[in-house]
PDB file of C-alpha atoms in Angstrom:
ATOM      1  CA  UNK D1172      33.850  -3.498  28.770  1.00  0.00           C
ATOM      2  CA  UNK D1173      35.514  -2.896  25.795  1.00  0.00           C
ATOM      3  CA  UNK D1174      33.846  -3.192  22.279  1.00  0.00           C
ATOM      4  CA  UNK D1175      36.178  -5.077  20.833  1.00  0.00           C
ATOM      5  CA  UNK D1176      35.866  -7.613  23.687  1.00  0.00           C
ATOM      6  CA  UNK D1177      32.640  -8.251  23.364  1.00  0.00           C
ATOM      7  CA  UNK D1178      32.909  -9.186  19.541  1.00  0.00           C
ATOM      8  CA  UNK D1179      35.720 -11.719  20.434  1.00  0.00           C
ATOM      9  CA  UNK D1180      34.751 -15.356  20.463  1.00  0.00           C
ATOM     10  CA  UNK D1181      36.636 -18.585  20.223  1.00  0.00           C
ATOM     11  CA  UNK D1182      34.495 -20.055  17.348  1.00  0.00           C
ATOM     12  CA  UNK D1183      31.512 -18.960  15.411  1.00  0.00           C
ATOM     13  CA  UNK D1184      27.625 -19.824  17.468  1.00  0.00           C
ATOM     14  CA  UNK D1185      29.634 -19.306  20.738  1.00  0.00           C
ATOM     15  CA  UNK D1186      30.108 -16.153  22.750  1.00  0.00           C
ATOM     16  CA  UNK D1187      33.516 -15.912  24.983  1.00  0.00           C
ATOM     17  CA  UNK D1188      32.327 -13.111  26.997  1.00  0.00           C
ATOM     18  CA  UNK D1189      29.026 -14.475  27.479  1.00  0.00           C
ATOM     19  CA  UNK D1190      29.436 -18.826  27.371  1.00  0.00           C
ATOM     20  CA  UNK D1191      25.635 -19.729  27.816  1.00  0.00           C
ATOM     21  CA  UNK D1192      24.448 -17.753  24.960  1.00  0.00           C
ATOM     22  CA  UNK D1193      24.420 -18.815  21.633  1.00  0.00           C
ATOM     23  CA  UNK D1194      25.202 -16.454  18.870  1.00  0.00           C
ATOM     24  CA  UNK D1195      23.914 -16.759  15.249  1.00  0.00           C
ATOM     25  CA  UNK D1196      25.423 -16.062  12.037  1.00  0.00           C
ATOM     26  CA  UNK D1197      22.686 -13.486  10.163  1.00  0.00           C
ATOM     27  CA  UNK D1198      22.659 -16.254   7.224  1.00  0.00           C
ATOM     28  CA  UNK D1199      21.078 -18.403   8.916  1.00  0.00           C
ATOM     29  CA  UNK D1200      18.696 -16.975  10.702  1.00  0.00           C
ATOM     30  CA  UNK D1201      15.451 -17.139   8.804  1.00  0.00           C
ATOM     31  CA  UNK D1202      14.617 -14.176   6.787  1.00  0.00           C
ATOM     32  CA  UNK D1203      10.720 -13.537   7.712  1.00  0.00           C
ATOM     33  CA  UNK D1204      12.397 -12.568  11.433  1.00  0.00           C
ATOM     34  CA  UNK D1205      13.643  -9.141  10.204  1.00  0.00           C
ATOM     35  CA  UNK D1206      12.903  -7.219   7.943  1.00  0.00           C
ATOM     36  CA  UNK D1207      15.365  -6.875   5.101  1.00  0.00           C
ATOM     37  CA  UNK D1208      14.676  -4.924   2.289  1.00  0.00           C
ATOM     38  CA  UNK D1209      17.201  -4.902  -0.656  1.00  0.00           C
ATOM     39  CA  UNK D1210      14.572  -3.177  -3.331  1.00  0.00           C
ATOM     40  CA  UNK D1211      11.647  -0.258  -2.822  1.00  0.00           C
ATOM     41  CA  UNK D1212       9.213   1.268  -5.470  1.00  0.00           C
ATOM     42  CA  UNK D1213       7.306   4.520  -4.463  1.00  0.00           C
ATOM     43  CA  UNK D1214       3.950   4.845  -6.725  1.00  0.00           C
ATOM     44  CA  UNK D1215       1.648   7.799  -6.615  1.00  0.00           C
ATOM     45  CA  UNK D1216      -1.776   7.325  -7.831  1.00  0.00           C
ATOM     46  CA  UNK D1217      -2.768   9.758 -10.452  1.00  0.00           C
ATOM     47  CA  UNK D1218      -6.286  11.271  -9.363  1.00  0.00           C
ATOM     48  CA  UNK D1219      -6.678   8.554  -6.739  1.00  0.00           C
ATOM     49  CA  UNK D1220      -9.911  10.382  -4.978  1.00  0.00           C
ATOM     50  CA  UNK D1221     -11.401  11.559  -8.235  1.00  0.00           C
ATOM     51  CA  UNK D1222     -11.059   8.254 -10.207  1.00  0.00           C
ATOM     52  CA  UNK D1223     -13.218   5.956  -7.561  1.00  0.00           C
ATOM     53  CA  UNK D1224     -15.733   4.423  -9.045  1.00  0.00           C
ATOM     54  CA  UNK D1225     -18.608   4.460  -7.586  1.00  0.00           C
ATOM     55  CA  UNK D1226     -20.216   0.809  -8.404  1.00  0.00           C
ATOM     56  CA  UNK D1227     -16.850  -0.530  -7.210  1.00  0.00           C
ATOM     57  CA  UNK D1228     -16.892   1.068  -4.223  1.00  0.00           C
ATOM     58  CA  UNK D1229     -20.538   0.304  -3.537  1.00  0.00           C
ATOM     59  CA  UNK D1230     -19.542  -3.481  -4.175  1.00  0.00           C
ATOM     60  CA  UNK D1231     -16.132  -3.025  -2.039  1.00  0.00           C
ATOM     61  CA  UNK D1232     -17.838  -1.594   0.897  1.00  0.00           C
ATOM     62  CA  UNK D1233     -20.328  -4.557   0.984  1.00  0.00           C
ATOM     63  CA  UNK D1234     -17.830  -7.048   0.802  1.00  0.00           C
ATOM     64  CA  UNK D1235     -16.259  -5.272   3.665  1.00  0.00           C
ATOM     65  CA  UNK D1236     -19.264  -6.008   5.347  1.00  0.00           C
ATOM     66  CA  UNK D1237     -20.668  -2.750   5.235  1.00  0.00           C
ATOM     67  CA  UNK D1238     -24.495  -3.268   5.728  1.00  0.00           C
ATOM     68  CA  UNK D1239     -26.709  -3.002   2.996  1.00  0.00           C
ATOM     69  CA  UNK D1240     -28.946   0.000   3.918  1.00  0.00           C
ATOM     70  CA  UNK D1241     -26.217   2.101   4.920  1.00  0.00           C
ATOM     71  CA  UNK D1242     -24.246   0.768   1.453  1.00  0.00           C
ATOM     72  CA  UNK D1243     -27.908   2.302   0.040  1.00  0.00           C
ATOM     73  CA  UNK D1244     -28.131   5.396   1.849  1.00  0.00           C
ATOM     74  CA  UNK D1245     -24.697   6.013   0.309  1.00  0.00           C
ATOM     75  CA  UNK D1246     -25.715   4.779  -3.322  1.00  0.00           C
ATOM     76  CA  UNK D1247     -28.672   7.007  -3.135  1.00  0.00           C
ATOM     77  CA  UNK D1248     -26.385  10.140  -1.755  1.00  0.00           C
ATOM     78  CA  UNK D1249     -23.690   9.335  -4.780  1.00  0.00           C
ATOM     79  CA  UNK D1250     -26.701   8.826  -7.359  1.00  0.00           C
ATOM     80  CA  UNK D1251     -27.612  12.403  -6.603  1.00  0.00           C
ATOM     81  CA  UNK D1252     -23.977  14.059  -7.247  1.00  0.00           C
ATOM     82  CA  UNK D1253     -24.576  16.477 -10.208  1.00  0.00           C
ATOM     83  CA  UNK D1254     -21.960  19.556 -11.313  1.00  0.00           C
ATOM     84  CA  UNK D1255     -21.987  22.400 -13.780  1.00  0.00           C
ATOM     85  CA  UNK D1256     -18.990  24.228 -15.369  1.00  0.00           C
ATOM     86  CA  UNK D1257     -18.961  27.768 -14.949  1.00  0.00           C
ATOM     87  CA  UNK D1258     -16.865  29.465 -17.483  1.00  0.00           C
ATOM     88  CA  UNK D1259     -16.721  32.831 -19.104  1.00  0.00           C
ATOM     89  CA  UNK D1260     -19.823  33.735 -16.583  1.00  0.00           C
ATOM     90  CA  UNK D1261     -21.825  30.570 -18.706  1.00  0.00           C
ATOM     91  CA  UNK D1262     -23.116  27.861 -16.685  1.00  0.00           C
ATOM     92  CA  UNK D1263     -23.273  24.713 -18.329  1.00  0.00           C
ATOM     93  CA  UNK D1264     -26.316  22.218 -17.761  1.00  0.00           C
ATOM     94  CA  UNK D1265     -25.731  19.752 -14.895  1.00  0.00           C
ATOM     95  CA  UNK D1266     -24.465  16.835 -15.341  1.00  0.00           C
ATOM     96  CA  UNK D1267     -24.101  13.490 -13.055  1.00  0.00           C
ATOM     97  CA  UNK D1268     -20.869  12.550 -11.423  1.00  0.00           C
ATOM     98  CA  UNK D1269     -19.946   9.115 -11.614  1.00  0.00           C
ATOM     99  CA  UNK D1270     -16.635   8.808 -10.155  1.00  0.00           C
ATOM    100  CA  UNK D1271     -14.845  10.079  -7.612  1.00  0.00           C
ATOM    101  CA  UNK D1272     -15.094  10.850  -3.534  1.00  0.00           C
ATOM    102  CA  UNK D1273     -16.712  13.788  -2.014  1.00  0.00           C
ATOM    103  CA  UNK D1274     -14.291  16.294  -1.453  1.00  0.00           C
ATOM    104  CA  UNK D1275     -14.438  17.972   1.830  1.00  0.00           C
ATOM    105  CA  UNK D1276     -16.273  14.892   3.258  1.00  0.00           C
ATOM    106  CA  UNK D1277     -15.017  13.419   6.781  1.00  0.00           C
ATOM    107  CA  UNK D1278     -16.232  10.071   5.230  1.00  0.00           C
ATOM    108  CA  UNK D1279     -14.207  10.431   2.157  1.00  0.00           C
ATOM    109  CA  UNK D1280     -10.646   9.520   3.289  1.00  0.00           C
ATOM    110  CA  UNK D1281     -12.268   6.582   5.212  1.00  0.00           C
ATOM    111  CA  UNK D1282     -13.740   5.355   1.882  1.00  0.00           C
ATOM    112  CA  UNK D1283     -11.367   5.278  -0.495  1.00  0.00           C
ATOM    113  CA  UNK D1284      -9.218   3.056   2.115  1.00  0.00           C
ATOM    114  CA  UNK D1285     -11.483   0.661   1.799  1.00  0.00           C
ATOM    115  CA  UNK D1286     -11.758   1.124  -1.529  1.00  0.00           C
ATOM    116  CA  UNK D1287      -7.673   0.819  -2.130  1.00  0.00           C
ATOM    117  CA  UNK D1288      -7.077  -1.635   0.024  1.00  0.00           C
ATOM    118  CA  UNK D1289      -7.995  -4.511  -2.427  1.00  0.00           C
ATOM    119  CA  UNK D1290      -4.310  -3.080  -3.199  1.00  0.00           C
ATOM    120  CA  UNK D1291      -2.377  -4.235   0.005  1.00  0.00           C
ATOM    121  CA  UNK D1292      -4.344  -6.947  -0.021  1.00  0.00           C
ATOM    122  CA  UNK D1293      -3.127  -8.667  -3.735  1.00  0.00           C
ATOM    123  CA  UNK D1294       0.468  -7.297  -2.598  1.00  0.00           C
ATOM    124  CA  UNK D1295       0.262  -9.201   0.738  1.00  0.00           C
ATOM    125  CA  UNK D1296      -0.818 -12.506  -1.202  1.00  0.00           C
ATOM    126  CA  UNK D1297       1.845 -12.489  -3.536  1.00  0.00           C
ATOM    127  CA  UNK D1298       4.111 -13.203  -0.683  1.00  0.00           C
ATOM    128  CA  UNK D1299       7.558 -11.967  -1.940  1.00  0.00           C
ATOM    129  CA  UNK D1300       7.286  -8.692   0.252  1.00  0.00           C
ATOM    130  CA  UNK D1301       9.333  -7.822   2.950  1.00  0.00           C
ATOM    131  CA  UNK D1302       8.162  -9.850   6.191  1.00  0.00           C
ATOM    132  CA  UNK D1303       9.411  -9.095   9.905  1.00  0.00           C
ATOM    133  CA  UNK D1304       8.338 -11.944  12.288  1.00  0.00           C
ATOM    134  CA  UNK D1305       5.554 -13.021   9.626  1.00  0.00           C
ATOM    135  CA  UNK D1306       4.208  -9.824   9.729  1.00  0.00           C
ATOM    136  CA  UNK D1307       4.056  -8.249   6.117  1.00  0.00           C
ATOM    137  CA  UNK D1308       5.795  -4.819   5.707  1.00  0.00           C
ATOM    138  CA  UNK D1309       6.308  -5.131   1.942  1.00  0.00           C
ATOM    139  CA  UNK D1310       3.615  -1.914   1.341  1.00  0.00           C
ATOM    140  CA  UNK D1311       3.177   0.943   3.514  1.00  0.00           C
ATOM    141  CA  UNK D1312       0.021   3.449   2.206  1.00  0.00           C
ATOM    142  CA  UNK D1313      -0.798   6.927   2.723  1.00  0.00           C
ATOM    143  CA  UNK D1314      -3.475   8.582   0.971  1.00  0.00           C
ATOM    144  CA  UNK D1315      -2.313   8.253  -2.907  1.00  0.00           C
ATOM    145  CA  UNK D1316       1.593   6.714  -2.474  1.00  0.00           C
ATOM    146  CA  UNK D1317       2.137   3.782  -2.104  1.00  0.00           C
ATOM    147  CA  UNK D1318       5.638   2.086  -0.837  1.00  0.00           C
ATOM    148  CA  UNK D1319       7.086  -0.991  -1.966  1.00  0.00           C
ATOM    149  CA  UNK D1320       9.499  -2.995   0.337  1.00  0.00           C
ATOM    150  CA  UNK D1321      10.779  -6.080  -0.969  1.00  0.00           C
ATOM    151  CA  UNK D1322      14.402  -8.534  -0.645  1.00  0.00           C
ATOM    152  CA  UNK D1323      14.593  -9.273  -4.604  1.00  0.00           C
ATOM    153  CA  UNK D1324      14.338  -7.794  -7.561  1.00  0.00           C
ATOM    154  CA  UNK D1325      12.008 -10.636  -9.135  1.00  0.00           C
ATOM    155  CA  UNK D1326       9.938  -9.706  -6.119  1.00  0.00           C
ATOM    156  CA  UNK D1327       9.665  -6.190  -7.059  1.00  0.00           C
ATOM    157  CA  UNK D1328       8.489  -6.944 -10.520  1.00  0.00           C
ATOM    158  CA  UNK D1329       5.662  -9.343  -9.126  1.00  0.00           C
ATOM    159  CA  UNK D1330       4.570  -6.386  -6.663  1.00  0.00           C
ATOM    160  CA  UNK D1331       4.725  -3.519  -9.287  1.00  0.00           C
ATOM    161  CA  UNK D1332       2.873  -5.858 -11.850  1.00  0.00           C
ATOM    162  CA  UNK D1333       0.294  -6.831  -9.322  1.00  0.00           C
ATOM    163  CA  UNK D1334       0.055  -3.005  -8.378  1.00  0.00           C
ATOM    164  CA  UNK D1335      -0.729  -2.405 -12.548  1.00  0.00           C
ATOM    165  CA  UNK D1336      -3.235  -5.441 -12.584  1.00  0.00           C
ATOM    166  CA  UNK D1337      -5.207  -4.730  -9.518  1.00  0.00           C
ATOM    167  CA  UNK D1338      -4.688  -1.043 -10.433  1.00  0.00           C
ATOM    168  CA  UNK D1339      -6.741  -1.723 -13.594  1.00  0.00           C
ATOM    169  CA  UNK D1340      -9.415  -3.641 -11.725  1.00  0.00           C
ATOM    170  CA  UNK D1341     -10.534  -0.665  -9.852  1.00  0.00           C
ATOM    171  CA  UNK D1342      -9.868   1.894 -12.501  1.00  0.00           C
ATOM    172  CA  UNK D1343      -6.659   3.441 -11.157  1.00  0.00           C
ATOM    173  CA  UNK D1344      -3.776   4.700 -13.078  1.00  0.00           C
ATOM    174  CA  UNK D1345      -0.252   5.529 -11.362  1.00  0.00           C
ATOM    175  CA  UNK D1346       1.353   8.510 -12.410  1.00  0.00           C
ATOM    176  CA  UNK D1347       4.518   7.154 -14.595  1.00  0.00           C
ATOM    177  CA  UNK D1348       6.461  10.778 -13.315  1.00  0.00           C
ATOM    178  CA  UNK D1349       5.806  10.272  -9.824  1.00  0.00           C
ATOM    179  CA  UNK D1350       7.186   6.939  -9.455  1.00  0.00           C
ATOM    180  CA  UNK D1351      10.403   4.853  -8.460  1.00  0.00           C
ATOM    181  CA  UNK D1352      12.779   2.801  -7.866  1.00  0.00           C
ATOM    182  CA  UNK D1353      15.744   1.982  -5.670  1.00  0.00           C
ATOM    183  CA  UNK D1354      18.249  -0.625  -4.841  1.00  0.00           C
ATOM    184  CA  UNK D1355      19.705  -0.917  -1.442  1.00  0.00           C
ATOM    185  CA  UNK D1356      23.530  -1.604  -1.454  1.00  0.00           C
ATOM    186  CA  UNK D1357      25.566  -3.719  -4.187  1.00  0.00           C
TER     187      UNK D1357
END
């Protein structure tokens, strides 16, 4: 079989190679079935594991349904974060940490999902990201970037200004140099 034979048809919905299957124009088929993104945004969160807040995440990881005396055991561990600044062989006084995920800790990555994914969330329930088979592909996450798949530029505004609200919520910034933009086709 040729290629060109197999794109032949007598009129449009019909196949002539193949008469009991029905063909459809990509107009109309509804556009939560594939995914078609026209529009993307790439945003890097600036100090995402050192700008966590802790009471935030305390109160995310409860509504997660974290149980309360493991959400304590954790407050207590946090409550009892204190660093000093060495410099010029001076050691400073210690001082209390109040923001920001353990570095080095297996339970840190795991955390600050849960703590950014109030993120996915809003950007899921504005509903103008890209769908495939209404499943919602309009943000994909790992660690501090975030990417932005949407069909319209309006809906690429709504995402990036829910990304800046919600960002502000929990006391993240994205880093302005790291981020942008791109338009698929005309």
């Amino acid at each position: 079989m040729e290629l060109s034979e197999s794109r032949k048809s007598d009129n449009f919905g019909k196949s002539s190679k193949f008469p009991g299957i029905p063909t459809r124009n990509f107009n109309e088929i509804d556009s939560r079935e594939f995914l078609v993104a026209r529009n993307a945004a790439t945003l890097d969160v600036k100090k995402a594991f050192d700008s966590v807040n802790h009471f935030k995440m305390f109160s995310t990881l409860l509504d997660a349904g974290i149980p309360l005396p493991v959400v304590d055991v954790m407050c207590n561990w946090y409550s009892k974060l204190f660093v000093a600044v060495c410099w010029n062989s001076c050691l400073s006084l210690p001082f209390l940490v109040s923001s920001g995920v353990r570095q080095g800790s297996s339970l840190s990555p795991a955390l600050f999902n849960l703590y950014i994914n109030i993120i996915i969330v809003s950007l899921k329930s504005c509903d103008c990201g890209c769908y495939m088979r209404d499943r919602f592909f309009g943000c994909f996450m790992y660690a501090d970037n975030i990417i932005i798949l949407v069909p319209s530029l309006s809906g690429l505004q709504s995402m990036l200004d829910t990304c800046t609200t919600v960002g502000k919520e929990i006391r993240m910034e994205f880093n302005n140099s790291k981020c942008y933009c791109i338009v698929f086709g005309k």
